XYZ file of C-alpha atoms in Angstrom:
607
model
C -15.119 -2.743 7.294
C -18.165 -1.587 9.236
C -21.080 -3.291 10.991
C -24.638 -2.027 11.502
C -27.078 -2.490 14.371
C -28.376 -5.734 12.860
C -24.823 -7.182 12.696
C -24.659 -6.974 8.922
C -21.082 -6.322 7.794
C -20.106 -3.912 5.015
C -16.814 -4.406 3.197
C -14.835 -2.131 0.903
C -13.857 -4.788 -1.645
C -10.976 -2.723 -2.944
C -9.733 -4.638 -5.961
C -13.268 -5.454 -7.093
C -14.225 -1.738 -6.885
C -17.383 -2.571 -4.955
C -19.109 -2.278 -1.588
C -20.249 -5.697 -0.358
C -22.756 -6.656 2.357
C -22.551 -9.798 4.495
C -25.566 -10.861 6.544
C -25.051 -12.414 10.012
C -25.446 -15.884 8.464
C -22.706 -15.226 5.886
C -24.717 -14.384 2.743
C -22.697 -11.980 0.557
C -24.238 -9.508 -1.896
C -22.901 -6.491 -3.790
C -24.565 -3.300 -2.541
C -22.962 -0.828 -4.943
C -20.441 -0.756 -7.770
C -19.631 -3.302 -10.481
C -16.816 -5.824 -10.120
C -13.698 -4.785 -12.017
C -15.230 -1.518 -13.258
C -13.445 1.470 -11.738
C -14.548 5.097 -11.861
C -16.221 7.756 -9.749
C -19.815 7.726 -11.013
C -22.709 8.407 -8.654
C -25.764 6.203 -9.152
C -27.726 3.282 -7.780
C -26.282 -0.190 -7.197
C -24.302 -1.559 -10.132
C -24.568 1.753 -12.002
C -22.255 3.429 -9.489
C -18.475 3.330 -9.800
C -15.752 3.415 -7.155
C -12.019 3.853 -7.466
C -10.295 1.524 -5.017
C -12.616 2.089 -2.040
C -10.621 1.501 1.131
C -12.502 2.506 4.278
C -16.177 2.217 5.222
C -18.333 3.327 8.140
C -22.060 3.046 8.822
C -24.336 5.442 10.739
C -27.423 4.731 12.826
C -29.725 5.168 9.837
C -27.870 2.549 7.796
C -26.012 4.950 5.495
C -22.521 3.825 4.528
C -19.636 6.269 4.122
C -16.737 5.268 1.882
C -13.158 6.523 1.627
C -12.872 6.248 -2.162
C -9.098 6.291 -2.147
C -8.352 6.323 -5.862
C -10.677 9.250 -6.580
C -9.730 11.154 -3.372
C -13.377 11.583 -2.386
C -15.785 10.642 0.392
C -18.878 8.851 -0.896
C -22.239 8.144 0.763
C -24.260 4.997 0.063
C -27.820 4.605 1.338
C -29.158 1.292 2.586
C -30.829 0.937 -0.836
C -27.477 1.317 -2.628
C -27.859 4.912 -3.868
C -24.358 6.413 -4.158
C -23.555 10.132 -3.973
C -20.336 12.070 -3.420
C -20.398 13.784 -0.015
C -17.116 15.702 -0.297
C -14.197 16.149 -2.680
C -13.944 16.015 -6.465
C -12.820 12.874 -8.278
C -9.260 13.058 -9.568
C -8.538 16.361 -7.794
C -6.307 15.761 -4.796
C -5.178 18.254 -2.164
C -5.755 19.464 1.396
C -8.278 22.271 0.884
C -11.046 22.643 3.457
C -14.439 23.611 2.092
C -17.945 22.369 1.383
C -18.770 19.413 -0.830
C -16.999 19.412 -4.187
C -14.831 22.398 -3.164
C -12.955 20.327 -0.576
C -9.903 18.263 -1.454
C -8.550 14.996 -0.039
C -5.432 13.036 -0.843
C -5.694 9.242 -0.790
C -8.234 8.960 2.056
C -7.924 5.542 3.653
C -10.060 5.224 6.777
C -13.440 6.656 7.788
C -15.563 6.583 10.919
C -18.844 8.286 11.861
C -20.133 9.606 15.197
C -23.670 9.671 16.598
C -24.343 13.087 15.103
C -23.458 11.927 11.598
C -20.068 13.630 11.409
C -17.582 11.633 9.347
C -13.895 11.560 10.328
C -11.335 10.737 7.646
C -7.783 9.397 7.852
C -6.454 11.306 4.842
C -3.334 9.198 4.493
C -1.779 10.947 1.499
C -1.688 14.271 3.339
C -1.209 12.822 6.824
C -4.194 14.839 8.081
C -7.346 13.980 10.026
C -10.391 15.600 8.422
C -13.942 16.097 9.700
C -16.953 16.133 7.357
C -20.324 17.312 8.663
C -23.600 15.794 7.375
C -23.830 18.864 5.093
C -20.431 18.085 3.568
C -18.439 20.835 5.308
C -14.804 19.692 5.580
C -12.355 20.939 8.232
C -8.927 19.729 9.339
C -8.334 18.357 12.829
C -5.003 18.137 14.684
C -2.817 15.066 14.183
C 0.450 13.751 12.759
C 1.427 12.302 9.394
C 0.762 8.877 7.989
C -2.607 7.861 9.421
C -4.382 4.788 8.048
C -7.025 3.592 10.529
C -9.555 5.786 12.359
C -12.353 5.274 14.903
C -14.566 7.400 17.169
C -15.958 6.477 20.581
C -19.337 7.259 22.127
C -18.255 10.614 23.566
C -16.574 11.930 20.431
C -12.921 11.079 21.035
C -11.204 10.232 17.738
C -8.506 7.550 17.539
C -6.128 7.310 14.603
C -3.542 4.638 13.874
C -0.521 4.294 11.654
C 2.841 2.612 11.824
C 3.557 1.593 15.388
C 1.197 3.718 17.437
C -2.318 4.996 18.033
C -3.116 8.621 18.797
C -6.148 9.947 20.625
C -7.669 13.310 19.705
C -10.002 14.425 22.473
C -13.567 15.436 21.627
C -13.534 19.023 20.425
C -9.934 18.873 19.226
C -6.680 19.656 21.001
C -3.331 17.916 21.102
C -3.113 14.256 20.111
C -1.791 11.885 22.786
C -0.019 8.620 21.875
C -0.740 5.008 22.794
C 2.294 2.775 22.334
C 5.872 3.768 21.578
C 6.162 5.491 18.177
C 9.936 4.986 18.122
C 9.755 1.183 18.169
C 7.752 -1.415 16.307
C 7.001 -4.843 17.718
C 4.299 -7.007 19.228
C 4.924 -7.022 22.959
C 2.042 -6.901 25.447
C 4.485 -5.837 28.193
C 3.785 -2.235 29.327
C 7.403 -1.991 30.412
C 8.403 -2.342 26.765
C 6.015 0.363 25.643
C 3.525 -2.186 24.248
C 4.568 -1.422 20.664
C 2.512 -2.268 17.612
C 3.624 -3.318 14.156
C 2.196 -1.595 11.057
C -1.293 -0.842 12.347
C -4.266 -0.772 9.983
C -7.903 -0.795 11.227
C -9.388 0.374 14.537
C -12.675 -0.211 16.360
C -13.932 1.016 19.757
C -16.568 -0.683 21.927
C -19.094 0.937 24.278
C -16.744 0.627 27.242
C -13.944 2.473 25.474
C -11.801 -0.554 24.678
C -9.950 -0.293 21.373
C -9.432 -3.236 19.036
C -6.654 -3.026 16.495
C -5.877 -4.931 13.307
C -2.114 -5.174 13.898
C -1.253 -5.885 10.300
C 2.489 -6.439 10.631
C 2.030 -8.783 13.606
C -0.765 -10.809 11.936
C -2.879 -10.422 15.073
C -5.807 -8.604 16.677
C -4.844 -6.522 19.725
C -6.968 -5.013 22.507
C -6.216 -1.742 24.315
C -8.147 -0.894 27.502
C -9.017 2.720 28.417
C -6.070 2.563 30.841
C -3.733 1.710 27.970
C -3.168 -1.966 28.800
C -2.409 -3.859 25.575
C -3.097 -7.563 25.073
C -3.252 -9.848 22.039
C -6.824 -11.092 21.597
C -6.292 -13.426 18.633
C -3.420 -14.596 16.488
C 0.266 -14.895 17.319
C 2.758 -12.169 16.492
C 4.772 -12.778 13.316
C 3.106 -16.156 12.631
C 0.860 -15.777 9.617
C -1.479 -18.217 7.943
C -5.138 -19.110 7.783
C -6.461 -21.066 10.761
C -9.631 -20.713 12.795
C -9.213 -21.325 16.510
C -9.069 -19.797 19.964
C -6.784 -16.872 20.745
C -3.137 -17.605 19.901
C -4.073 -20.736 17.924
C -5.772 -18.627 15.228
C -3.811 -17.356 12.254
C -4.314 -14.218 10.138
C -2.466 -12.867 7.120
C -2.119 -9.093 7.195
C -5.446 -8.229 8.860
C -6.438 -4.728 7.770
C -10.036 -3.751 8.491
C -11.895 -4.274 11.751
C -15.407 -3.518 13.031
C -17.408 -4.344 16.163
C -21.140 -4.949 16.722
C -23.294 -4.140 19.735
C -22.679 -7.588 21.234
C -18.918 -7.092 21.192
C -18.236 -9.446 18.276
C -15.393 -8.322 16.024
C -15.272 -8.678 12.237
C -11.854 -8.639 10.605
C -10.897 -8.141 6.954
C -8.125 -10.729 6.664
C -6.656 -9.059 3.604
C -3.831 -11.462 2.820
C -6.260 -14.386 2.874
C -9.104 -12.569 1.040
C -11.595 -13.641 3.708
C -13.735 -12.100 6.444
C -13.157 -13.456 9.962
C -15.372 -13.301 13.039
C -13.779 -12.942 16.494
C -15.708 -13.306 19.752
C -14.934 -11.259 22.861
C -12.975 -14.254 24.196
C -10.802 -14.414 21.062
C -12.401 -17.401 19.269
C -11.893 -16.975 15.512
C -14.074 -18.390 12.720
C -14.328 -17.600 8.998
C -17.534 -15.788 8.049
C -17.117 -15.422 4.290
C -14.647 -15.944 1.462
C -12.081 -18.542 0.424
C -8.379 -18.078 0.953
C -6.182 -17.436 -2.071
C -3.094 -19.362 -3.108
C -0.566 -16.987 -1.610
C 2.253 -18.328 0.523
C 6.001 -18.766 0.728
C 6.571 -22.146 -0.898
C 9.699 -22.731 -2.992
C 9.094 -24.845 -6.103
C 8.840 -24.729 -9.859
C 6.272 -22.750 -11.826
C 2.745 -22.746 -10.408
C 3.732 -24.964 -7.468
C 5.638 -22.053 -5.922
C 3.913 -19.481 -3.738
C 4.614 -15.778 -3.205
C 2.813 -13.096 -1.238
C 2.328 -9.659 -2.782
C 5.624 -9.546 -4.689
C 6.525 -5.896 -5.112
C 9.367 -5.457 -7.588
C 11.793 -7.429 -9.716
C 15.277 -7.281 -11.202
C 16.865 -9.525 -13.841
C 20.534 -10.501 -14.149
C 22.518 -11.255 -17.294
C 21.763 -14.974 -17.038
C 18.009 -14.390 -16.997
C 17.514 -15.054 -13.272
C 14.710 -12.969 -11.764
C 14.991 -11.527 -8.259
C 11.787 -10.621 -6.455
C 11.076 -8.498 -3.376
C 8.475 -10.835 -1.846
C 7.010 -8.078 0.258
C 4.522 -9.790 2.558
C 6.843 -12.739 3.156
C 9.681 -10.356 4.146
C 12.040 -12.236 1.819
C 13.994 -12.033 -1.422
C 13.213 -14.780 -3.906
C 15.127 -15.992 -6.952
C 13.492 -17.461 -10.060
C 15.636 -19.250 -12.628
C 14.866 -19.091 -16.383
C 13.159 -22.507 -16.006
C 10.806 -21.157 -13.307
C 12.450 -22.720 -10.233
C 11.798 -20.510 -7.194
C 14.086 -20.408 -4.145
C 14.430 -18.055 -1.194
C 17.687 -16.131 -1.445
C 17.522 -14.193 1.831
C 15.170 -13.684 4.744
C 12.731 -16.045 6.420
C 9.046 -16.163 5.432
C 6.810 -14.473 7.984
C 9.713 -13.429 10.208
C 10.068 -9.650 10.009
C 13.157 -7.961 11.390
C 16.299 -6.040 10.504
C 19.109 -8.551 11.093
C 22.073 -8.645 8.732
C 23.321 -12.138 7.935
C 23.492 -14.902 5.371
C 20.434 -16.370 3.656
C 17.700 -17.433 6.055
C 19.427 -15.791 9.009
C 18.805 -12.310 7.584
C 15.607 -10.402 8.270
C 13.677 -7.806 6.263
C 10.521 -5.825 6.985
C 8.399 -5.265 3.885
C 11.156 -5.229 1.235
C 9.803 -3.156 -1.638
C 12.336 -2.059 -4.252
C 15.112 -4.188 -5.733
C 17.855 -3.436 -8.264
C 21.044 -5.145 -9.480
C 24.496 -3.716 -10.102
C 26.993 -4.918 -12.704
C 28.719 -7.214 -10.195
C 25.517 -9.099 -9.375
C 24.837 -7.484 -5.987
C 21.241 -6.642 -5.140
C 20.100 -3.427 -3.477
C 16.833 -3.564 -1.547
C 14.703 -0.787 -0.058
C 13.704 -2.332 3.265
C 10.703 -0.095 3.561
C 9.462 -0.536 7.118
C 13.013 -0.599 8.488
C 13.728 2.719 6.675
C 17.001 1.312 5.316
C 18.806 0.374 2.123
C 20.207 -3.168 2.200
C 22.829 -4.871 0.014
C 22.618 -8.584 -0.832
C 25.390 -10.530 -2.518
C 24.707 -13.193 -5.145
C 25.235 -15.771 -2.393
C 22.556 -14.170 -0.177
C 24.738 -12.342 2.371
C 22.830 -9.286 3.615
C 24.306 -6.057 4.994
C 22.816 -2.616 5.653
C 24.338 -0.057 3.284
C 22.587 3.075 4.545
C 20.117 4.102 7.214
C 19.472 2.636 10.657
C 16.658 0.151 11.269
C 13.572 1.718 12.832
C 14.894 5.292 12.659
C 13.094 7.357 10.045
C 14.183 10.794 8.891
C 15.680 12.721 5.989
C 19.309 13.150 7.048
C 22.069 13.027 4.430
C 25.331 11.443 5.515
C 27.403 8.253 5.542
C 25.949 4.801 6.203
C 23.990 4.498 9.451
C 24.215 8.275 10.003
C 21.810 8.820 7.101
C 18.068 8.303 7.389
C 15.148 7.515 5.071
C 11.386 7.450 5.537
C 9.619 4.494 3.922
C 11.979 4.121 0.940
C 10.341 2.501 -2.091
C 11.845 2.079 -5.582
C 15.580 1.710 -6.255
C 17.816 1.881 -9.326
C 21.569 1.451 -9.874
C 23.747 3.247 -12.431
C 26.830 1.919 -14.232
C 29.153 3.428 -11.592
C 27.424 1.547 -8.773
C 25.504 4.524 -7.358
C 22.084 3.591 -5.971
C 19.083 5.895 -6.335
C 16.162 5.640 -3.909
C 12.593 6.932 -4.192
C 12.323 8.092 -0.570
C 8.555 8.018 -0.548
C 7.885 9.271 2.969
C 10.198 12.240 2.456
C 8.959 13.021 -1.094
C 12.533 13.096 -2.380
C 14.968 11.195 -4.579
C 18.162 10.175 -2.755
C 21.546 9.104 -4.140
C 23.721 6.557 -2.320
C 27.302 5.919 -3.371
C 28.797 2.423 -3.362
C 30.386 3.338 -0.017
C 26.991 4.251 1.485
C 27.211 8.068 1.435
C 23.697 9.502 1.069
C 22.737 12.831 -0.543
C 19.437 14.261 -1.774
C 19.348 14.475 -5.576
C 15.920 16.061 -6.090
C 12.998 17.343 -4.064
C 12.833 18.763 -0.546
C 11.849 16.600 2.425
C 8.220 17.088 3.450
C 7.407 19.472 0.573
C 4.763 17.844 -1.634
C 3.795 18.869 -5.161
C 4.490 18.141 -8.809
C 6.836 20.984 -9.715
C 9.502 20.471 -12.362
C 12.860 22.059 -11.634
C 16.467 21.563 -10.588
C 17.367 19.610 -7.454
C 15.723 20.904 -4.277
C 13.384 23.177 -6.283
C 11.527 20.178 -7.706
C 8.520 18.692 -5.933
C 7.115 15.146 -5.884
C 3.681 13.890 -4.810
C 4.292 10.203 -4.176
C 7.529 8.849 -5.708
C 7.271 5.066 -5.901
C 9.347 3.041 -8.344
C 12.405 3.950 -10.391
C 14.348 2.867 -13.461
C 17.519 4.177 -15.101
C 18.574 4.299 -18.754
C 22.011 3.917 -20.308
C 22.637 7.671 -20.229
C 22.006 7.873 -16.475
C 18.530 9.425 -16.664
C 16.142 8.307 -13.924
C 12.426 7.666 -14.428
C 10.092 7.837 -11.432
C 6.439 6.921 -10.946
C 4.950 9.888 -9.064
C 1.272 9.641 -8.164
C -0.412 9.701 -11.623
C 2.633 10.835 -13.609
C 6.000 9.640 -14.868
C 8.857 12.008 -14.061
C 12.342 12.129 -15.598
C 15.480 13.200 -13.713
C 18.812 13.834 -15.377
C 22.079 12.827 -13.737
C 22.486 16.466 -12.698
C 19.124 16.450 -10.875
C 16.907 18.321 -13.356
C 13.313 17.082 -13.058
C 10.730 17.151 -15.846
C 7.375 15.392 -16.350
C 7.554 12.835 -19.161
C 3.898 11.769 -19.236
C 0.690 12.226 -17.271
C -0.335 14.813 -14.664
C 0.380 14.146 -10.984
C -3.036 15.198 -9.653
C -5.232 13.750 -12.401
C -5.978 10.035 -12.701
C -7.195 8.258 -15.824
C -6.327 5.702 -18.489
C -6.012 7.784 -21.680
C -3.258 7.095 -24.170
C -1.628 10.156 -25.704
C 1.411 12.411 -25.842
C 2.974 13.909 -22.710
C 0.454 15.571 -20.401
C -2.469 14.263 -22.504
C -1.810 10.730 -21.231
C -3.353 9.551 -17.981
C -2.199 6.984 -15.417
C -3.681 5.732 -12.179
C -1.114 5.245 -9.447
C 1.537 3.639 -11.652
C 3.928 1.427 -9.702
C 6.680 -0.431 -11.581
C 9.026 0.888 -14.256
C 11.533 -0.569 -16.727
C 13.557 1.024 -19.562
C 14.841 -0.764 -22.667
C 18.002 -0.028 -24.667
C 16.076 2.207 -27.088
C 14.841 4.445 -24.268
C 11.256 3.185 -24.213
C 9.758 3.258 -20.718
C 7.384 0.490 -19.594
C 4.934 1.185 -16.765
C 2.955 -1.117 -14.489
C -0.160 1.074 -14.301
C -1.333 -0.425 -11.069
C -4.879 0.849 -10.564
C -5.616 0.571 -14.295
C -4.587 -3.127 -14.281
C -2.514 -2.471 -17.394
C 1.012 -2.245 -18.801
C 1.750 1.006 -20.628
C 4.602 1.972 -22.974
C 6.089 5.463 -23.296
C 8.360 6.217 -26.253
C 11.304 8.620 -25.821
C 9.164 11.486 -27.186
C 6.582 10.918 -24.412
C 3.864 9.125 -26.394
C 1.932 6.640 -24.224
C 0.122 3.522 -25.456
C -1.452 0.576 -23.637
C 0.530 -2.591 -24.203
C -1.412 -5.177 -22.157
C -4.459 -5.367 -19.910
C -7.691 -3.381 -20.043
C -8.200 -0.489 -17.602
C -10.974 -1.256 -15.142
C -11.105 -4.968 -16.029
C -8.983 -6.684 -13.416
C -8.277 -10.395 -13.461
C -5.712 -13.098 -14.079
C -6.096 -14.217 -17.694
C -3.110 -15.441 -19.664
C -2.760 -15.603 -23.431
C -2.909 -13.165 -26.325
C -5.383 -10.827 -24.569
C -4.228 -10.937 -20.940
C -5.970 -9.510 -17.908
C -3.904 -8.205 -15.018
C -4.716 -7.596 -11.369
C -2.804 -4.802 -9.666
C 0.514 -5.109 -11.560
C 3.263 -3.616 -9.457
C 6.804 -4.557 -10.487
C 8.444 -4.641 -13.924
C 11.745 -5.850 -15.358
C 13.005 -6.625 -18.848
C 14.380 -10.030 -19.806
C 15.305 -10.356 -23.487
C 12.373 -9.040 -25.494
C 9.848 -9.830 -22.758
C 8.597 -8.141 -19.595
C 8.510 -9.729 -16.143
C 5.515 -8.496 -14.127
C 4.646 -8.952 -10.455
C 0.864 -9.252 -10.426
C -1.246 -10.034 -7.343
C 0.619 -13.017 -5.829
C 2.278 -14.192 -9.048
C 5.160 -13.365 -11.348
C 4.096 -13.263 -15.011
C 6.045 -13.139 -18.267
C 4.690 -10.902 -21.042
C 6.390 -12.385 -24.071
C 7.553 -10.017 -26.792
C 6.359 -7.158 -24.619
C 9.334 -5.054 -25.645
C 11.658 -5.107 -28.619
């Protein structure tokens, strides 16, 4: 989000592929882009195309700068809606400094602009902070990996946020200094406890140097004074919902973007509720625009149940579906008749506690897989651990230690992961983990011993090869076939790994996005997420940013099975529309799909 001098708010409406404008009285219009039509076309108004725009900033002349995440570019939009590309080339990701189209970005997420018109970019895929001059000259500033939110104050200090801390980069560059304790996540305002944060997203800075933070994991808005004193301005840590009110009485659901106007009023993109909130300097919260969706954590049957951004699924022999209900921090179970219950964890209560059923705690569970005995394995992403859940809901930690990220091989709690994502289990009970933050594929035995099967920690790329010689760009989900071959979604490609650790590219090209069907490298994907493999060796892909389900035959030929790239929506029937499909599993001759805040069944999707 961003706000101009007249208190008009600009929103990167990510899933709609548009830039929206909200006047101070709440009137919403579309400034640029066309709803549901993705691309990277320059042009005026509805003729322009964006590719999952994520961050926006506005300068004193009313120009809007956009982190066009899916195309890895920085776009400029005039007040009249004329869109041009300031830096980067669509579909070409990297870390190259240069001018205009010669520069490369990798999944830019946040942008901010200073008084001189310089744009600062949180280039989250590379973990770098980039500076773009008004002429489009791109350079790299100092900073650490994983940044999401970014802001600049009146004297040119740049603030970047990710995970559990904020870093300050002094005007002119130099070493970054931390705010908060990067080793611990939480929501305490007590300086003696390091005033930790919890999965930070957006940042804004007022004229006095106070920082305001969308503390996404704590469902709250925090304030940090120039002296480093942290307080909670609105919302209550770990209590999510949608409620206007004063200070702790207000409720948010994964607030992500934040902006501030000259009067000190904050505007918050309440992402989980799909609404824009307004927060006064005293912490009074009202809803400016939008209507909340039907997400939640309600158990029930069919459409009466509620989930929140379900990430991945697994299916047992009886046809029960298990879901990593990511934003609820829970594991859900869906019977063949559609009855939904909570197997483990407690909705809205993030943590890392082992225990039975509702006593257990997760923090953004992402990947889930089943072994032959009916035990579930869960990548507990923001705890950096691999958890095991029995059929009765008893949760233990198999490998890794909560809150300690790293890339160490070893037994149980001695091993470490960094934001693990997809998981798969072979017939011998070995668990394979797409260790996304480390850019590697890890193997975990049934006893919890962790080794690295493929890739080298911290070494990005898309190189085929054996074991440590291979390179991955963004390994996400995984599936395994009957012969023990692994399939991995890796940026815009599908990779195959043999049991011995030999990596090849089955379809697509890691650095090139698109939606083309075809054979091998001629096919194109756009940040595919979920994977499933049938008994014949066909691979099914939840092509997330294309809003489609794709099928890859054993010879590498890709076709589109359901959905239409660039036309997002929830439409059931013979010609379905999908919205951000993420997880996949096979049940009988049908596919189970996690889509937005629902679980869908694509009947006869596979045979």
